[in-house]
């Protein structure tokens, strides 16, 4: 920490860290030195010169934004000469500036014009010339407008794009007084701009403004601002929603708080219109004679309670199951889990984690004792090596990627990417290892062999912190011996020298982070893949300190939280086993139940529930906020299973591909209509706050759940507010014991937080792992080929995944014009060699079939970003349900399905 120095500003004595920015120090001490080009997130520019000051012993007027404070500094911030100079500079800027104002955006320049009396033309020295300069306007972007006549050339947008987002899309064209900003080489809409809007948020004049709802916004009139958490990916970005007349009209990032410090992606900034979309479900619906009809809440809830009770009484308590939701709050999911366990009477509760990171969590729990990320998201900015495997971070977790790019572009950190497909982060990577699909274990064992053979292990760490010490290490060493560089290259296709260099860089780094994604986890060998990553991490000692560890970025806003609060067939809240009698006794006591009422057997996982429905072992289901008819593997089998159910309840905010199969549809609230909490990818508990009223009769999920339980004769508790539910969660799960709504008012807290005075835990495993003996465990595993392979009938292996502009099953994202204007059509990536071999052309529509199903009218995109013989498709689009092609074979440990490897053929 920098030492404090003493200085004076206008005779006021101030202490500040040595080397701090003088302008920021003045601002922090309530001195409103005017400025336009400075922003605390950006490097100083000194372009506007408005922040000029005098410093004793130094000549001339100095831009305070470019000065670092030092001991004894004496600063004059305001006197007649300085104020007159500032007024002159503003006047000069104003003469080439269109000062019209529509009230739709903040305008720091306008505020200064009024502050210095330049709103009155008689106080100006310079005539207005902006019209003669012929400044252009650019309306080509789907999400923003640029008006060069309002631009003061302050560089804030350029630096925001470059220094904060790491994209470097913006620059000046022309010179001098007629220069202006362009995206790429000319038009914003033709550039690589992805619509994150960082430039908008940091623009001081309104030269760059959001397009959506601009005509509806008057910043100074009737705007309510509500802070909440983004409903998309697992970063947990803090949003400030602007609401006018009961409608969300804008979203900004909240600066100065973790995890995003004001950063947003295109979905966080522009993806809110679905909340007020006319397609929203507004009233309960009951299927009668094959058609849905509107019903009262009493009629719908009575029917649900009666049918679930009848199924339980007729077929037994194991005949019911539920899907919880990664899109809803911890409070909603806790009560959902509690309903399944105490009212249904079994542990058949799961959710989409079984379709994404279950294998990661399983491997981490077995090896480290915790299944969550070990580090903070901000650690990426200070890491010197990042191993990113199966993780298209720039598209799936864009704000996390900004920290990664910052480390590379500002500090020279090295990225190692392991991915069969090109992703945008490859542009910043030091090494890209492109293995064939399904060969991760061979590649990682090869890296482990290099580390061992070159003496790059950390023997002290192994002896002190690994179960079995060097004896366990010797078992891993023996297994890895056969994974020579030559053998690994033969299996994976990765050049041996690249693999060897990657291993050396990772092992020799001081602060290396592993970011493992669903490319690694969504395989029948997913748990083995992550075991290998952990093995490599443990023998090199690269965990248990800031900037070093293993971090799976979670795909949805509350995937982490749903597991944390116990919506799992295997664990109660806080990851305590349902099979342990003492755990059941403790939980039963908190819930006020007899010990014997809690089921001591593991429940069925997500895919197993559908398989059991197909076998008619599950007769009734309650699905909250999930869409298995688009997201489950082997959709043809899933459809057959759902049709066999005697009773299905779907609770959601829209009709989905699943709701047509329901007997009752219950309308729920969206994120901006709800109160509660989420947990993000770095274990940070974050508040969700209501900003607008729900449409029609929609209710918050937990209220619906509680009412069903009550009508089934087993009330869940006397909850008056979401905070009451959270307090029970904190009592049930020791990892949350010290967290309360009061403590979450201004910032999130990372679990474990065992007591009210505890600050939370930014870095896991600093002294011990969370295993019974506190030691990490090695799991040596052999490479095994996939059970499904390409052959003459199905010559391609299909990989699936996500893209930036859509989200999960796209029920939310496709109801935002801002997002669909960027991307709204399914496609399949094909290598140029395959296109030539099989006679396909770019843009051609094709038919794709696997051994399980087929889909049609998919547009070909020819790309060398995939290997020959491999394809890639996004899974978001209902008209191209790629999961009709995938299989439901399961990883034996985590019960995850292999979404990443399906043998297919392509036809015209």
PDB file of N, CA and C in Angstrom, residues 370-410:
ATOM      1  N   UNK A 370     -14.542 -28.165  -2.497  1.00  0.00           N
ATOM      2  CA  UNK A 370     -15.483 -27.112  -2.878  1.00  0.00           C
ATOM      3  C   UNK A 370     -15.619 -27.106  -4.391  1.00  0.00           C
ATOM      4  N   UNK A 371     -16.831 -26.808  -4.870  1.00  0.00           N
ATOM      5  CA  UNK A 371     -17.075 -26.844  -6.303  1.00  0.00           C
ATOM      6  C   UNK A 371     -17.186 -25.490  -6.949  1.00  0.00           C
ATOM      7  N   UNK A 372     -16.796 -24.437  -6.239  1.00  0.00           N
ATOM      8  CA  UNK A 372     -16.932 -23.079  -6.762  1.00  0.00           C
ATOM      9  C   UNK A 372     -15.563 -22.513  -7.120  1.00  0.00           C
ATOM     10  N   UNK A 373     -15.578 -21.426  -7.882  1.00  0.00           N
ATOM     11  CA  UNK A 373     -14.337 -20.775  -8.280  1.00  0.00           C
ATOM     12  C   UNK A 373     -13.518 -20.350  -7.085  1.00  0.00           C
ATOM     13  N   UNK A 374     -12.204 -20.528  -7.178  1.00  0.00           N
ATOM     14  CA  UNK A 374     -11.344 -20.270  -6.021  1.00  0.00           C
ATOM     15  C   UNK A 374     -10.905 -18.821  -5.907  1.00  0.00           C
ATOM     16  N   UNK A 375     -11.139 -18.013  -6.948  1.00  0.00           N
ATOM     17  CA  UNK A 375     -10.615 -16.648  -6.957  1.00  0.00           C
ATOM     18  C   UNK A 375     -11.694 -15.641  -7.335  1.00  0.00           C
ATOM     19  N   UNK A 376     -11.346 -14.366  -7.183  1.00  0.00           N
ATOM     20  CA  UNK A 376     -12.242 -13.281  -7.585  1.00  0.00           C
ATOM     21  C   UNK A 376     -12.079 -12.990  -9.077  1.00  0.00           C
ATOM     22  N   UNK A 377     -13.142 -12.518  -9.688  1.00  0.00           N
ATOM     23  CA  UNK A 377     -13.096 -12.179 -11.113  1.00  0.00           C
ATOM     24  C   UNK A 377     -12.016 -11.137 -11.386  1.00  0.00           C
ATOM     25  N   UNK A 378     -11.868 -10.165 -10.485  1.00  0.00           N
ATOM     26  CA  UNK A 378     -10.874  -9.108 -10.694  1.00  0.00           C
ATOM     27  C   UNK A 378      -9.445  -9.632 -10.685  1.00  0.00           C
ATOM     28  N   UNK A 379      -9.233 -10.843 -10.158  1.00  0.00           N
ATOM     29  CA  UNK A 379      -7.888 -11.419 -10.144  1.00  0.00           C
ATOM     30  C   UNK A 379      -7.317 -11.590 -11.548  1.00  0.00           C
ATOM     31  N   UNK A 380      -8.191 -11.758 -12.525  1.00  0.00           N
ATOM     32  CA  UNK A 380      -7.700 -11.926 -13.894  1.00  0.00           C
ATOM     33  C   UNK A 380      -6.864 -10.729 -14.340  1.00  0.00           C
ATOM     34  N   UNK A 381      -7.192  -9.546 -13.848  1.00  0.00           N
ATOM     35  CA  UNK A 381      -6.461  -8.343 -14.269  1.00  0.00           C
ATOM     36  C   UNK A 381      -5.013  -8.362 -13.809  1.00  0.00           C
ATOM     37  N   UNK A 382      -4.693  -9.187 -12.814  1.00  0.00           N
ATOM     38  CA  UNK A 382      -3.347  -9.207 -12.246  1.00  0.00           C
ATOM     39  C   UNK A 382      -2.657 -10.556 -12.424  1.00  0.00           C
ATOM     40  N   UNK A 383      -3.306 -11.462 -13.136  1.00  0.00           N
ATOM     41  CA  UNK A 383      -2.708 -12.767 -13.383  1.00  0.00           C
ATOM     42  C   UNK A 383      -1.630 -12.643 -14.455  1.00  0.00           C
ATOM     43  N   UNK A 384      -0.573 -13.438 -14.338  1.00  0.00           N
ATOM     44  CA  UNK A 384       0.474 -13.400 -15.364  1.00  0.00           C
ATOM     45  C   UNK A 384       0.342 -14.540 -16.369  1.00  0.00           C
ATOM     46  N   UNK A 385      -0.564 -15.489 -16.100  1.00  0.00           N
ATOM     47  CA  UNK A 385      -0.823 -16.575 -17.038  1.00  0.00           C
ATOM     48  C   UNK A 385      -2.259 -17.034 -16.847  1.00  0.00           C
ATOM     49  N   UNK A 386      -2.993 -17.128 -17.939  1.00  0.00           N
ATOM     50  CA  UNK A 386      -4.373 -17.603 -17.878  1.00  0.00           C
ATOM     51  C   UNK A 386      -4.545 -18.755 -18.852  1.00  0.00           C
ATOM     52  N   UNK A 387      -4.881 -19.917 -18.302  1.00  0.00           N
ATOM     53  CA  UNK A 387      -5.138 -21.086 -19.126  1.00  0.00           C
ATOM     54  C   UNK A 387      -6.645 -21.182 -19.305  1.00  0.00           C
ATOM     55  N   UNK A 388      -7.105 -20.916 -20.503  1.00  0.00           N
ATOM     56  CA  UNK A 388      -8.539 -20.841 -20.801  1.00  0.00           C
ATOM     57  C   UNK A 388      -8.891 -22.055 -21.647  1.00  0.00           C
ATOM     58  N   UNK A 389      -9.640 -22.977 -21.076  1.00  0.00           N
ATOM     59  CA  UNK A 389      -9.913 -24.231 -21.765  1.00  0.00           C
ATOM     60  C   UNK A 389     -11.406 -24.455 -21.943  1.00  0.00           C
ATOM     61  N   UNK A 390     -11.808 -24.678 -23.195  1.00  0.00           N
ATOM     62  CA  UNK A 390     -13.220 -24.920 -23.496  1.00  0.00           C
ATOM     63  C   UNK A 390     -14.113 -23.781 -23.083  1.00  0.00           C
ATOM     64  N   UNK A 391     -13.626 -22.566 -23.231  1.00  0.00           N
ATOM     65  CA  UNK A 391     -14.306 -21.412 -22.637  1.00  0.00           C
ATOM     66  C   UNK A 391     -14.210 -20.230 -23.595  1.00  0.00           C
ATOM     67  N   UNK A 392     -15.317 -19.946 -24.286  1.00  0.00           N
ATOM     68  CA  UNK A 392     -15.382 -18.818 -25.222  1.00  0.00           C
ATOM     69  C   UNK A 392     -15.733 -17.556 -24.454  1.00  0.00           C
ATOM     70  N   UNK A 393     -14.824 -17.126 -23.615  1.00  0.00           N
ATOM     71  CA  UNK A 393     -15.087 -16.116 -22.593  1.00  0.00           C
ATOM     72  C   UNK A 393     -15.578 -14.786 -23.161  1.00  0.00           C
ATOM     73  N   UNK A 394     -15.021 -14.351 -24.281  1.00  0.00           N
ATOM     74  CA  UNK A 394     -15.403 -13.038 -24.814  1.00  0.00           C
ATOM     75  C   UNK A 394     -16.880 -12.997 -25.180  1.00  0.00           C
ATOM     76  N   UNK A 395     -17.445 -14.129 -25.578  1.00  0.00           N
ATOM     77  CA  UNK A 395     -18.868 -14.157 -25.928  1.00  0.00           C
ATOM     78  C   UNK A 395     -19.753 -14.593 -24.772  1.00  0.00           C
ATOM     79  N   UNK A 396     -19.264 -15.490 -23.924  1.00  0.00           N
ATOM     80  CA  UNK A 396     -20.131 -16.016 -22.872  1.00  0.00           C
ATOM     81  C   UNK A 396     -20.014 -15.277 -21.544  1.00  0.00           C
ATOM     82  N   UNK A 397     -18.847 -14.669 -21.279  1.00  0.00           N
ATOM     83  CA  UNK A 397     -18.627 -13.897 -20.047  1.00  0.00           C
ATOM     84  C   UNK A 397     -17.826 -12.651 -20.404  1.00  0.00           C
ATOM     85  N   UNK A 398     -18.427 -11.749 -21.166  1.00  0.00           N
ATOM     86  CA  UNK A 398     -17.670 -10.644 -21.760  1.00  0.00           C
ATOM     87  C   UNK A 398     -16.998  -9.729 -20.748  1.00  0.00           C
ATOM     88  N   UNK A 399     -17.618  -9.520 -19.605  1.00  0.00           N
ATOM     89  CA  UNK A 399     -17.015  -8.600 -18.631  1.00  0.00           C
ATOM     90  C   UNK A 399     -15.813  -9.248 -17.956  1.00  0.00           C
ATOM     91  N   UNK A 400     -15.892 -10.532 -17.648  1.00  0.00           N
ATOM     92  CA  UNK A 400     -14.701 -11.231 -17.158  1.00  0.00           C
ATOM     93  C   UNK A 400     -13.573 -11.112 -18.175  1.00  0.00           C
ATOM     94  N   UNK A 401     -13.909 -11.229 -19.444  1.00  0.00           N
ATOM     95  CA  UNK A 401     -12.895 -11.147 -20.500  1.00  0.00           C
ATOM     96  C   UNK A 401     -12.205  -9.793 -20.532  1.00  0.00           C
ATOM     97  N   UNK A 402     -12.885  -8.729 -20.087  1.00  0.00           N
ATOM     98  CA  UNK A 402     -12.220  -7.418 -20.081  1.00  0.00           C
ATOM     99  C   UNK A 402     -11.037  -7.406 -19.118  1.00  0.00           C
ATOM    100  N   UNK A 403     -11.161  -8.117 -17.995  1.00  0.00           N
ATOM    101  CA  UNK A 403     -10.045  -8.196 -17.048  1.00  0.00           C
ATOM    102  C   UNK A 403      -8.905  -9.031 -17.623  1.00  0.00           C
ATOM    103  N   UNK A 404      -9.258 -10.088 -18.340  1.00  0.00           N
ATOM    104  CA  UNK A 404      -8.243 -10.929 -18.979  1.00  0.00           C
ATOM    105  C   UNK A 404      -7.459 -10.125 -20.013  1.00  0.00           C
ATOM    106  N   UNK A 405      -8.186  -9.404 -20.859  1.00  0.00           N
ATOM    107  CA  UNK A 405      -7.521  -8.615 -21.906  1.00  0.00           C
ATOM    108  C   UNK A 405      -6.695  -7.484 -21.299  1.00  0.00           C
ATOM    109  N   UNK A 406      -7.157  -6.932 -20.201  1.00  0.00           N
ATOM    110  CA  UNK A 406      -6.379  -5.887 -19.516  1.00  0.00           C
ATOM    111  C   UNK A 406      -5.025  -6.435 -19.086  1.00  0.00           C
ATOM    112  N   UNK A 407      -5.031  -7.642 -18.513  1.00  0.00           N
ATOM    113  CA  UNK A 407      -3.772  -8.237 -18.059  1.00  0.00           C
ATOM    114  C   UNK A 407      -2.814  -8.448 -19.223  1.00  0.00           C
ATOM    115  N   UNK A 408      -3.343  -8.858 -20.352  1.00  0.00           N
ATOM    116  CA  UNK A 408      -2.502  -9.119 -21.522  1.00  0.00           C
ATOM    117  C   UNK A 408      -2.017  -7.817 -22.142  1.00  0.00           C
ATOM    118  N   UNK A 409      -2.956  -6.902 -22.373  1.00  0.00           N
ATOM    119  CA  UNK A 409      -2.643  -5.697 -23.132  1.00  0.00           C
ATOM    120  C   UNK A 409      -1.893  -4.657 -22.300  1.00  0.00           C
ATOM    121  N   UNK A 410      -2.053  -4.667 -20.992  1.00  0.00           N
ATOM    122  CA  UNK A 410      -1.409  -3.659 -20.148  1.00  0.00           C
ATOM    123  C   UNK A 410      -0.204  -4.199 -19.381  1.00  0.00           C
TER     124      UNK A 410
END
